[in-house]
Amino acid sequence: MSNLMRAALLREFGPASNLTIEKIPVPLPATGQLLIKVRAAGINPVDYKTRTGKGLPARELELPAILGWDIAGEVVSLGEGVSRFNRNERVFGMSNFPHAGNAYAEYAIVREDEFALIPAAVSDEVAAATPLAALTAWEALFDQGELGAGQKILIHAAAGGVGHIAVQLAKWKGAYVVGTASQQNHALLHELGVDQALDYRTQDFTTAVNDIDVVLDGIGGDNTLRSIDVLKPGGVVICLPSMYKDDPAILAKAAAKNVRVKWMVVSPSGERMGQVAALLASGDLKIKVDQTFPLEDVAKAHEAVETGHVSGKVVLVI
Ligand SMILES: NC(=O)c1ccc[n+]([C@@H]2O[C@H](COP(=O)([O-])OP(=O)(O)OC[C@H]3O[C@@H](n4cnc5c(N)ncnc54)[C@H](OP(=O)(O)O)[C@@H]3O)[C@@H](O)[C@H]2O)c1
């Protein structure tokens, strides 16, 4: 193994063209860490937000930096004290979020407690597409939203990275699921199992549904304000985009209607990745990889996610 690796480096916040492929030293694992040969890296909206200097992770990011949190790869070497993994095993996880990520490179250092084994039948691309979106959907629905069997959930952006997983997790739990997407994604929503699909371009969800227990809102702003109108008393909106956190107009409307609006920041967890892996292995959870790009085309991959209309996930194949 050469002691140099290819990595996509960001030297200055800005456009996707600021991501450049360079050769840098392969890092060494410390106590509790794994050195992974990265096979694929998932791309999320937070990646391009960070690239432009916006969003939570950018606040503490030191440049030059390697971006990306979703990693699937093979264990190459183990730091001291690592007990859960062996060399050559395939593992996946969301690494170090919301602190500096390190996915867009041939090798990456990760913490063993943030990773889990990839089921044998799951490809590297699917594994890389999974962690951040699946951990977010799980935490939003079950920890924050406390969604239970028989409850009604409205999932906005249901064809997106988080949404298409949230639909499947909600159905797995036994909830009634309404999902929003443009018409071209309705076949996908029905395949995923929604009970009702709404076209947000032509239908007003506030008149189409009511008595909702949980709203998963991947859009934010005015969409959050309008989501409050469809909740039953005591219901909750889980809002994903952090830029609207604690917006006074949203909080005031929620209080007046006796409902809650919560913002969250997804946490890494190897244990939860193990639960997600079990659902992938059983076929209860299927991940849609919309587009793949080689590491060299990382700028194109960012631009694809930046359109805001990905159907499923975008993945870098390293
Ligand atoms: N706080 C956290 O911890 C956390 C974690 C994960 C994600 N997030 C944030 O949550 C948001 C969603 O993430 P994601 O990965 O799911 O994004 P994504 O994959 O980029 O979402 C794309 C989807 O959004 C749909 N969409 C766009 N505008 C819409 C609208 N007005 N109504 C309904 N659907 C619409 C598109 O469907 P059509 O093509 O059919 O329009 C597309 O399928 C992002 O802002 C992300 O940064 C936050």
mmCIF file of C-alpha atoms and ligand atoms in Angstrom:
data_model
loop_
_atom_site.group_PDB
_atom_site.id
_atom_site.type_symbol
_atom_site.label_atom_id
_atom_site.label_comp_id
_atom_site.label_asym_id
_atom_site.label_seq_id
_atom_site.Cartn_x
_atom_site.Cartn_y
_atom_site.Cartn_z
ATOM 1 C CA MET A 1 0.000 0.000 0.000
ATOM 2 C CA SER A 2 1.424 3.378 -1.033
ATOM 3 C CA ASN A 3 1.563 5.932 1.766
ATOM 4 C CA LEU A 4 -0.121 8.493 -0.488
ATOM 5 C CA MET A 5 -3.803 8.520 -1.409
ATOM 6 C CA ARG A 6 -6.086 10.453 -3.732
ATOM 7 C CA ALA A 7 -8.578 12.712 -1.974
ATOM 8 C CA ALA A 8 -10.974 15.501 -2.952
ATOM 9 C CA LEU A 9 -9.796 18.550 -1.037
ATOM 10 C CA LEU A 10 -11.653 21.775 -0.355
ATOM 11 C CA ARG A 11 -9.141 24.596 0.092
ATOM 12 C CA GLU A 12 -11.656 27.469 0.011
ATOM 13 C CA PHE A 13 -15.437 27.604 0.603
ATOM 14 C CA GLY A 14 -17.268 28.166 -2.678
ATOM 15 C CA PRO A 15 -18.542 26.477 -5.858
ATOM 16 C CA ALA A 16 -18.234 22.755 -6.615
ATOM 17 C CA SER A 17 -15.204 23.505 -8.812
ATOM 18 C CA ASN A 18 -13.300 24.299 -5.596
ATOM 19 C CA LEU A 19 -13.122 20.537 -4.916
ATOM 20 C CA THR A 20 -9.787 19.346 -6.324
ATOM 21 C CA ILE A 21 -8.247 15.870 -6.467
ATOM 22 C CA GLU A 22 -4.863 15.823 -4.743
ATOM 23 C CA LYS A 23 -2.402 13.290 -3.336
ATOM 24 C CA ILE A 24 -1.994 13.411 0.427
ATOM 25 C CA PRO A 25 -0.586 11.021 3.070
ATOM 26 C CA VAL A 26 -2.716 8.049 4.174
ATOM 27 C CA PRO A 27 -3.699 8.703 7.830
ATOM 28 C CA LEU A 28 -2.933 6.268 10.683
ATOM 29 C CA PRO A 29 -5.608 4.939 13.064
ATOM 30 C CA ALA A 30 -5.373 5.925 16.766
ATOM 31 C CA THR A 31 -6.978 4.123 19.730
ATOM 32 C CA GLY A 32 -10.528 2.944 18.940
ATOM 33 C CA GLN A 33 -10.175 3.886 15.271
ATOM 34 C CA LEU A 34 -10.199 1.920 12.007
ATOM 35 C CA LEU A 35 -8.365 2.686 8.779
ATOM 36 C CA ILE A 36 -10.868 2.042 5.993
ATOM 37 C CA LYS A 37 -10.198 1.591 2.294
ATOM 38 C CA VAL A 38 -13.149 3.628 1.068
ATOM 39 C CA ARG A 39 -15.116 1.872 -1.693
ATOM 40 C CA ALA A 40 -17.950 4.392 -1.923
ATOM 41 C CA ALA A 41 -18.994 7.642 -0.259
ATOM 42 C CA GLY A 42 -22.550 8.944 -0.011
ATOM 43 C CA ILE A 43 -23.332 12.593 -0.741
ATOM 44 C CA ASN A 44 -25.914 14.536 1.255
ATOM 45 C CA PRO A 45 -27.239 18.113 1.000
ATOM 46 C CA VAL A 46 -25.152 19.034 4.079
ATOM 47 C CA ASP A 47 -22.032 18.288 1.981
ATOM 48 C CA TYR A 48 -22.698 21.099 -0.513
ATOM 49 C CA LYS A 49 -23.959 23.409 2.227
ATOM 50 C CA THR A 50 -20.650 22.844 4.055
ATOM 51 C CA ARG A 51 -18.726 23.358 0.818
ATOM 52 C CA THR A 52 -20.230 26.835 0.486
ATOM 53 C CA GLY A 53 -19.422 27.657 4.122
ATOM 54 C CA LYS A 54 -23.048 27.377 5.304
ATOM 55 C CA GLY A 55 -24.622 25.056 7.856
ATOM 56 C CA LEU A 56 -23.519 23.687 11.201
ATOM 57 C CA PRO A 57 -20.390 21.672 10.236
ATOM 58 C CA ALA A 58 -18.822 24.611 8.329
ATOM 59 C CA ARG A 59 -18.653 26.707 11.497
ATOM 60 C CA GLU A 60 -15.768 24.711 12.953
ATOM 61 C CA LEU A 61 -14.273 23.271 9.750
ATOM 62 C CA GLU A 62 -10.570 23.933 9.197
ATOM 63 C CA LEU A 63 -9.478 24.162 5.549
ATOM 64 C CA PRO A 64 -8.123 22.425 3.594
ATOM 65 C CA ALA A 65 -10.626 19.678 4.378
ATOM 66 C CA ILE A 66 -11.931 16.428 2.953
ATOM 67 C CA LEU A 67 -15.753 16.544 2.886
ATOM 68 C CA GLY A 68 -18.324 13.775 3.290
ATOM 69 C CA TRP A 69 -19.654 11.706 6.209
ATOM 70 C CA ASP A 70 -21.118 8.566 4.591
ATOM 71 C CA ILE A 71 -18.535 5.819 4.136
ATOM 72 C CA ALA A 72 -18.639 2.209 2.930
ATOM 73 C CA GLY A 73 -15.398 0.297 2.665
ATOM 74 C CA GLU A 74 -13.061 -2.367 3.871
ATOM 75 C CA VAL A 75 -11.131 -2.416 7.149
ATOM 76 C CA VAL A 76 -7.401 -2.167 6.382
ATOM 77 C CA SER A 77 -5.903 -1.759 9.847
ATOM 78 C CA LEU A 78 -7.026 -1.413 13.444
ATOM 79 C CA GLY A 79 -6.033 1.132 16.096
ATOM 80 C CA GLU A 80 -5.313 -0.017 19.619
ATOM 81 C CA GLY A 81 -8.277 -1.328 21.575
ATOM 82 C CA VAL A 82 -10.496 -2.035 18.559
ATOM 83 C CA SER A 83 -12.556 -5.116 19.381
ATOM 84 C CA ARG A 84 -15.631 -5.119 17.154
ATOM 85 C CA PHE A 85 -14.010 -5.450 13.716
ATOM 86 C CA ASN A 86 -11.295 -7.388 11.887
ATOM 87 C CA ARG A 87 -9.189 -6.589 8.851
ATOM 88 C CA ASN A 88 -10.883 -7.126 5.453
ATOM 89 C CA GLU A 89 -14.420 -6.791 6.848
ATOM 90 C CA ARG A 90 -16.838 -4.515 4.943
ATOM 91 C CA VAL A 91 -18.220 -1.757 7.143
ATOM 92 C CA PHE A 92 -20.407 1.346 6.821
ATOM 93 C CA GLY A 93 -21.336 4.326 8.932
ATOM 94 C CA MET A 94 -21.706 8.082 9.293
ATOM 95 C CA SER A 95 -18.299 9.292 10.414
ATOM 96 C CA ASN A 96 -17.857 12.059 12.997
ATOM 97 C CA PHE A 97 -20.974 14.099 12.110
ATOM 98 C CA PRO A 98 -21.449 17.090 12.565
ATOM 99 C CA HIS A 99 -17.695 17.542 12.999
ATOM 100 C CA ALA A 100 -15.202 17.245 10.132
ATOM 101 C CA GLY A 101 -16.060 14.471 7.659
ATOM 102 C CA ASN A 102 -13.451 12.600 5.641
ATOM 103 C CA ALA A 103 -15.245 10.407 3.124
ATOM 104 C CA TYR A 104 -14.063 11.645 -0.308
ATOM 105 C CA ALA A 105 -10.715 9.849 -0.268
ATOM 106 C CA GLU A 106 -9.189 6.458 -0.952
ATOM 107 C CA TYR A 107 -8.676 5.890 2.786
ATOM 108 C CA ALA A 108 -10.409 7.251 5.875
ATOM 109 C CA ILE A 109 -10.019 7.032 9.636
ATOM 110 C CA VAL A 110 -13.268 6.293 11.483
ATOM 111 C CA ARG A 111 -14.343 5.426 15.030
ATOM 112 C CA GLU A 112 -15.308 1.793 15.474
ATOM 113 C CA ASP A 113 -18.326 2.728 17.618
ATOM 114 C CA GLU A 114 -19.837 4.666 14.674
ATOM 115 C CA PHE A 115 -19.656 1.735 12.220
ATOM 116 C CA ALA A 116 -21.352 -1.618 11.559
ATOM 117 C CA LEU A 117 -20.839 -4.585 9.221
ATOM 118 C CA ILE A 118 -22.373 -4.340 5.730
ATOM 119 C CA PRO A 119 -24.694 -7.310 5.035
ATOM 120 C CA ALA A 120 -23.203 -9.638 2.388
ATOM 121 C CA ALA A 121 -25.913 -9.021 -0.205
ATOM 122 C CA VAL A 122 -25.666 -5.208 0.035
ATOM 123 C CA SER A 123 -23.432 -3.421 -2.513
ATOM 124 C CA ASP A 124 -20.820 -0.820 -1.566
ATOM 125 C CA GLU A 125 -22.850 1.859 -3.375
ATOM 126 C CA VAL A 126 -26.042 1.065 -1.467
ATOM 127 C CA ALA A 127 -24.120 0.861 1.815
ATOM 128 C CA ALA A 128 -22.549 4.294 1.213
ATOM 129 C CA ALA A 129 -25.933 5.786 0.343
ATOM 130 C CA THR A 130 -27.458 4.644 3.614
ATOM 131 C CA PRO A 131 -25.934 6.003 6.865
ATOM 132 C CA LEU A 132 -26.737 9.727 7.232
ATOM 133 C CA ALA A 133 -30.162 9.488 5.610
ATOM 134 C CA ALA A 134 -31.170 6.316 7.480
ATOM 135 C CA LEU A 135 -29.916 7.547 10.863
ATOM 136 C CA THR A 136 -31.800 10.817 10.300
ATOM 137 C CA ALA A 137 -35.044 9.086 9.328
ATOM 138 C CA TRP A 138 -34.804 6.697 12.295
ATOM 139 C CA GLU A 139 -34.020 9.426 14.839
ATOM 140 C CA ALA A 140 -36.709 11.753 13.455
ATOM 141 C CA LEU A 141 -39.488 9.176 13.342
ATOM 142 C CA PHE A 142 -38.834 7.091 16.419
ATOM 143 C CA ASP A 143 -36.771 9.205 18.887
ATOM 144 C CA GLN A 144 -38.089 12.705 18.161
ATOM 145 C CA GLY A 145 -41.514 11.868 16.712
ATOM 146 C CA GLU A 146 -42.219 8.739 18.800
ATOM 147 C CA LEU A 147 -44.189 7.405 15.814
ATOM 148 C CA GLY A 148 -46.243 4.340 16.657
ATOM 149 C CA ALA A 149 -48.341 1.742 14.825
ATOM 150 C CA GLY A 150 -51.640 3.139 13.561
ATOM 151 C CA GLN A 151 -50.485 6.765 13.704
ATOM 152 C CA LYS A 152 -50.569 9.086 10.676
ATOM 153 C CA ILE A 153 -47.371 10.640 9.352
ATOM 154 C CA LEU A 154 -46.905 13.218 6.590
ATOM 155 C CA ILE A 155 -43.455 12.948 4.984
ATOM 156 C CA HIS A 156 -42.399 15.908 2.847
ATOM 157 C CA ALA A 157 -39.739 15.318 0.144
ATOM 158 C CA ALA A 158 -40.648 11.631 0.375
ATOM 159 C CA ALA A 159 -38.645 10.745 -2.763
ATOM 160 C CA GLY A 160 -35.427 12.293 -1.426
ATOM 161 C CA GLY A 161 -32.540 10.738 0.466
ATOM 162 C CA VAL A 162 -34.109 10.936 3.932
ATOM 163 C CA GLY A 163 -37.726 10.782 2.733
ATOM 164 C CA HIS A 164 -37.544 7.537 0.760
ATOM 165 C CA ILE A 165 -36.078 5.789 3.809
ATOM 166 C CA ALA A 166 -38.522 7.445 6.219
ATOM 167 C CA VAL A 167 -41.484 6.138 4.187
ATOM 168 C CA GLN A 168 -40.210 2.563 4.515
ATOM 169 C CA LEU A 169 -39.398 2.869 8.237
ATOM 170 C CA ALA A 170 -42.846 4.349 8.941
ATOM 171 C CA LYS A 171 -44.581 1.515 7.060
ATOM 172 C CA TRP A 172 -42.376 -1.033 8.853
ATOM 173 C CA LYS A 173 -43.635 0.481 12.129
ATOM 174 C CA GLY A 174 -47.262 0.145 10.991
ATOM 175 C CA ALA A 175 -48.066 3.832 10.454
ATOM 176 C CA TYR A 176 -50.357 5.382 7.806
ATOM 177 C CA VAL A 177 -48.047 7.299 5.466
ATOM 178 C CA VAL A 178 -48.736 10.347 3.305
ATOM 179 C CA GLY A 179 -45.794 11.437 1.135
ATOM 180 C CA THR A 180 -45.201 14.530 -0.994
ATOM 181 C CA ALA A 181 -43.217 14.654 -4.250
ATOM 182 C CA SER A 182 -43.667 15.910 -7.794
ATOM 183 C CA GLN A 183 -45.783 13.683 -10.054
ATOM 184 C CA GLN A 184 -42.749 12.079 -11.715
ATOM 185 C CA ASN A 185 -41.811 10.512 -8.356
ATOM 186 C CA HIS A 186 -45.264 9.147 -7.456
ATOM 187 C CA ALA A 187 -44.561 5.693 -8.922
ATOM 188 C CA LEU A 188 -41.539 5.509 -6.594
ATOM 189 C CA LEU A 189 -43.623 6.637 -3.592
ATOM 190 C CA HIS A 190 -46.178 3.874 -4.244
ATOM 191 C CA GLU A 191 -43.366 1.328 -4.677
ATOM 192 C CA LEU A 192 -42.010 2.446 -1.290
ATOM 193 C CA GLY A 193 -45.431 1.808 0.225
ATOM 194 C CA VAL A 194 -47.110 5.202 0.819
ATOM 195 C CA ASP A 195 -50.840 5.093 1.534
ATOM 196 C CA GLN A 196 -51.352 8.478 -0.120
ATOM 197 C CA ALA A 197 -49.091 10.438 -2.506
ATOM 198 C CA LEU A 198 -49.500 14.213 -2.908
ATOM 199 C CA ASP A 199 -48.048 16.344 -5.704
ATOM 200 C CA TYR A 200 -46.761 19.436 -3.904
ATOM 201 C CA ARG A 201 -46.698 21.340 -7.210
ATOM 202 C CA THR A 202 -50.450 20.985 -7.866
ATOM 203 C CA GLN A 203 -52.013 20.005 -4.525
ATOM 204 C CA ASP A 204 -52.244 21.937 -1.261
ATOM 205 C CA PHE A 205 -51.385 19.442 1.465
ATOM 206 C CA THR A 206 -53.137 21.576 4.090
ATOM 207 C CA THR A 207 -56.505 20.849 2.469
ATOM 208 C CA ALA A 208 -55.664 17.250 1.446
ATOM 209 C CA VAL A 209 -54.825 15.866 4.920
ATOM 210 C CA ASN A 210 -55.605 16.491 8.581
ATOM 211 C CA ASP A 211 -55.302 14.823 12.020
ATOM 212 C CA ILE A 212 -51.614 14.043 11.438
ATOM 213 C CA ASP A 213 -49.569 12.788 14.419
ATOM 214 C CA VAL A 214 -46.082 13.443 13.001
ATOM 215 C CA VAL A 215 -44.797 15.556 10.089
ATOM 216 C CA LEU A 216 -41.275 14.955 8.792
ATOM 217 C CA ASP A 217 -40.314 18.221 7.128
ATOM 218 C CA GLY A 218 -37.217 18.207 4.945
ATOM 219 C CA ILE A 219 -38.172 21.559 3.385
ATOM 220 C CA GLY A 220 -38.520 24.090 6.255
ATOM 221 C CA GLY A 221 -39.683 27.735 6.399
ATOM 222 C CA ASP A 222 -43.189 28.328 5.069
ATOM 223 C CA ASN A 223 -43.596 24.559 4.635
ATOM 224 C CA THR A 224 -43.113 24.119 8.399
ATOM 225 C CA LEU A 225 -45.625 26.873 9.158
ATOM 226 C CA ARG A 226 -48.208 25.212 6.901
ATOM 227 C CA SER A 227 -47.445 21.767 8.329
ATOM 228 C CA ILE A 228 -48.620 22.984 11.741
ATOM 229 C CA ASP A 229 -52.140 23.320 10.250
ATOM 230 C CA VAL A 230 -52.479 19.579 9.541
ATOM 231 C CA LEU A 231 -51.410 18.297 12.982
ATOM 232 C CA LYS A 232 -53.811 16.975 15.578
ATOM 233 C CA PRO A 233 -53.467 18.606 19.035
ATOM 234 C CA GLY A 234 -50.254 17.361 20.675
ATOM 235 C CA GLY A 235 -48.781 16.419 17.265
ATOM 236 C CA VAL A 236 -45.248 17.246 16.233
ATOM 237 C CA VAL A 237 -43.323 18.548 13.202
ATOM 238 C CA ILE A 238 -39.727 17.334 12.980
ATOM 239 C CA CYS A 239 -37.908 19.938 10.910
ATOM 240 C CA LEU A 240 -34.637 18.885 9.268
ATOM 241 C CA PRO A 241 -33.106 22.037 7.691
ATOM 242 C CA SER A 242 -31.335 23.749 10.603
ATOM 243 C CA MET A 243 -31.472 27.247 9.098
ATOM 244 C CA TYR A 244 -35.029 27.695 10.454
ATOM 245 C CA LYS A 245 -34.194 26.517 13.982
ATOM 246 C CA ASP A 246 -36.255 28.317 16.648
ATOM 247 C CA ASP A 247 -37.864 30.665 14.099
ATOM 248 C CA PRO A 248 -40.138 32.835 16.316
ATOM 249 C CA ALA A 249 -43.073 32.790 13.868
ATOM 250 C CA ILE A 250 -42.999 28.980 13.729
ATOM 251 C CA LEU A 251 -42.711 28.593 17.500
ATOM 252 C CA ALA A 252 -45.541 31.104 18.138
ATOM 253 C CA LYS A 253 -47.911 29.372 15.720
ATOM 254 C CA ALA A 254 -47.089 25.952 17.212
ATOM 255 C CA ALA A 255 -47.766 27.188 20.753
ATOM 256 C CA ALA A 256 -51.080 28.754 19.692
ATOM 257 C CA LYS A 257 -52.187 25.461 18.109
ATOM 258 C CA ASN A 258 -50.986 23.283 21.007
ATOM 259 C CA VAL A 259 -48.525 21.335 18.845
ATOM 260 C CA ARG A 260 -44.728 21.025 18.854
ATOM 261 C CA VAL A 261 -42.007 21.771 16.304
ATOM 262 C CA LYS A 262 -38.616 20.157 16.884
ATOM 263 C CA TRP A 263 -35.288 20.587 15.100
ATOM 264 C CA MET A 264 -32.662 17.864 15.297
ATOM 265 C CA VAL A 265 -29.052 17.159 14.369
ATOM 266 C CA VAL A 266 -28.477 13.521 13.479
ATOM 267 C CA SER A 267 -25.970 11.586 15.642
ATOM 268 C CA PRO A 268 -23.579 8.832 14.530
ATOM 269 C CA SER A 269 -24.227 5.389 16.038
ATOM 270 C CA GLY A 270 -22.668 2.046 15.220
ATOM 271 C CA GLU A 271 -25.370 0.283 17.199
ATOM 272 C CA ARG A 272 -28.136 1.894 15.169
ATOM 273 C CA MET A 273 -26.238 1.204 11.943
ATOM 274 C CA GLY A 274 -26.433 -2.451 13.038
ATOM 275 C CA GLN A 275 -30.242 -2.162 13.262
ATOM 276 C CA VAL A 276 -30.341 -0.513 9.824
ATOM 277 C CA ALA A 277 -28.096 -3.292 8.457
ATOM 278 C CA ALA A 278 -30.575 -5.895 9.730
ATOM 279 C CA LEU A 279 -33.410 -4.160 7.840
ATOM 280 C CA LEU A 280 -31.283 -4.025 4.662
ATOM 281 C CA ALA A 281 -30.467 -7.735 5.039
ATOM 282 C CA SER A 282 -34.130 -8.699 5.571
ATOM 283 C CA GLY A 283 -35.278 -6.596 2.597
ATOM 284 C CA ASP A 284 -37.522 -4.408 4.802
ATOM 285 C CA LEU A 285 -35.411 -1.411 3.765
ATOM 286 C CA LYS A 286 -34.316 -0.752 0.185
ATOM 287 C CA ILE A 287 -32.076 2.157 -0.762
ATOM 288 C CA LYS A 288 -32.418 3.811 -4.148
ATOM 289 C CA VAL A 289 -29.105 4.930 -5.635
ATOM 290 C CA ASP A 290 -30.090 7.528 -8.238
ATOM 291 C CA GLN A 291 -26.650 8.362 -9.679
ATOM 292 C CA THR A 292 -23.016 7.337 -9.124
ATOM 293 C CA PHE A 293 -19.892 9.323 -10.002
ATOM 294 C CA PRO A 294 -16.161 8.499 -9.839
ATOM 295 C CA LEU A 295 -14.115 10.480 -7.271
ATOM 296 C CA GLU A 296 -12.745 12.671 -10.099
ATOM 297 C CA ASP A 297 -16.297 13.874 -10.835
ATOM 298 C CA VAL A 298 -17.026 14.935 -7.258
ATOM 299 C CA ALA A 299 -17.988 18.435 -8.485
ATOM 300 C CA LYS A 300 -20.643 16.952 -10.803
ATOM 301 C CA ALA A 301 -21.906 14.808 -7.932
ATOM 302 C CA HIS A 302 -22.309 17.886 -5.734
ATOM 303 C CA GLU A 303 -24.125 19.731 -8.510
ATOM 304 C CA ALA A 304 -26.524 16.790 -8.909
ATOM 305 C CA VAL A 305 -27.476 16.878 -5.201
ATOM 306 C CA GLU A 306 -27.649 20.679 -5.286
ATOM 307 C CA THR A 307 -30.541 20.561 -7.794
ATOM 308 C CA GLY A 308 -32.758 19.562 -4.844
ATOM 309 C CA HIS A 309 -34.491 16.965 -7.032
ATOM 310 C CA VAL A 310 -32.507 13.788 -6.511
ATOM 311 C CA SER A 311 -34.719 10.714 -6.406
ATOM 312 C CA GLY A 312 -33.005 8.615 -3.716
ATOM 313 C CA LYS A 313 -29.251 9.104 -3.289
ATOM 314 C CA VAL A 314 -26.066 10.170 -5.088
ATOM 315 C CA VAL A 315 -22.874 8.192 -4.432
ATOM 316 C CA LEU A 316 -19.171 8.591 -5.230
ATOM 317 C CA VAL A 317 -17.480 5.360 -6.228
ATOM 318 C CA ILE A 318 -13.869 5.550 -5.115
HETATM 319 N N1 LIG B 1 -30.875 18.092 10.746
HETATM 320 C C1 LIG B 1 -30.335 16.987 10.309
HETATM 321 O O1 LIG B 1 -29.711 16.225 11.069
HETATM 322 C C2 LIG B 1 -30.499 16.620 8.853
HETATM 323 C C3 LIG B 1 -30.167 15.333 8.422
HETATM 324 C C4 LIG B 1 -30.396 15.002 7.089
HETATM 325 C C5 LIG B 1 -30.895 15.952 6.201
HETATM 326 N N2 LIG B 1 -31.149 17.206 6.649
HETATM 327 C C6 LIG B 1 -31.697 18.225 5.725
HETATM 328 O O2 LIG B 1 -32.982 17.773 5.302
HETATM 329 C C7 LIG B 1 -33.229 18.198 3.968
HETATM 330 C C8 LIG B 1 -33.616 16.982 3.118
HETATM 331 O O3 LIG B 1 -32.500 16.110 3.006
HETATM 332 P P1 LIG B 1 -32.455 14.957 1.891
HETATM 333 O O4 LIG B 1 -31.143 14.306 1.952
HETATM 334 O O5 LIG B 1 -33.670 14.124 1.971
HETATM 335 O O6 LIG B 1 -32.554 15.888 0.571
HETATM 336 P P2 LIG B 1 -32.640 15.492 -0.964
HETATM 337 O O7 LIG B 1 -32.414 14.039 -1.148
HETATM 338 O O8 LIG B 1 -31.782 16.430 -1.721
HETATM 339 O O9 LIG B 1 -34.180 15.823 -1.311
HETATM 340 C C9 LIG B 1 -34.527 15.792 -2.647
HETATM 341 C C10 LIG B 1 -36.027 15.584 -2.780
HETATM 342 O O10 LIG B 1 -36.734 16.752 -2.351
HETATM 343 C C11 LIG B 1 -37.947 16.790 -3.074
HETATM 344 N N3 LIG B 1 -38.492 18.145 -3.020
HETATM 345 C C12 LIG B 1 -37.897 19.299 -3.426
HETATM 346 N N4 LIG B 1 -38.716 20.341 -3.147
HETATM 347 C C13 LIG B 1 -39.834 19.825 -2.551
HETATM 348 C C14 LIG B 1 -41.042 20.387 -2.015
HETATM 349 N N5 LIG B 1 -41.262 21.709 -2.032
HETATM 350 N N6 LIG B 1 -41.957 19.550 -1.444
HETATM 351 C C15 LIG B 1 -41.747 18.216 -1.400
HETATM 352 N N7 LIG B 1 -40.628 17.619 -1.911
HETATM 353 C C16 LIG B 1 -39.700 18.421 -2.469
HETATM 354 C C17 LIG B 1 -37.561 16.330 -4.447
HETATM 355 O O11 LIG B 1 -38.686 15.715 -5.043
HETATM 356 P P3 LIG B 1 -39.129 16.145 -6.532
HETATM 357 O O12 LIG B 1 -37.910 15.929 -7.409
HETATM 358 O O13 LIG B 1 -40.273 15.242 -6.810
HETATM 359 O O14 LIG B 1 -39.458 17.610 -6.474
HETATM 360 C C18 LIG B 1 -36.423 15.328 -4.199
HETATM 361 O O15 LIG B 1 -36.847 13.982 -4.327
HETATM 362 C C19 LIG B 1 -31.964 18.916 3.516
HETATM 363 O O16 LIG B 1 -32.125 20.300 3.727
HETATM 364 C C20 LIG B 1 -30.899 18.378 4.446
HETATM 365 O O17 LIG B 1 -29.776 19.221 4.597
HETATM 366 C C21 LIG B 1 -30.961 17.575 7.941
#
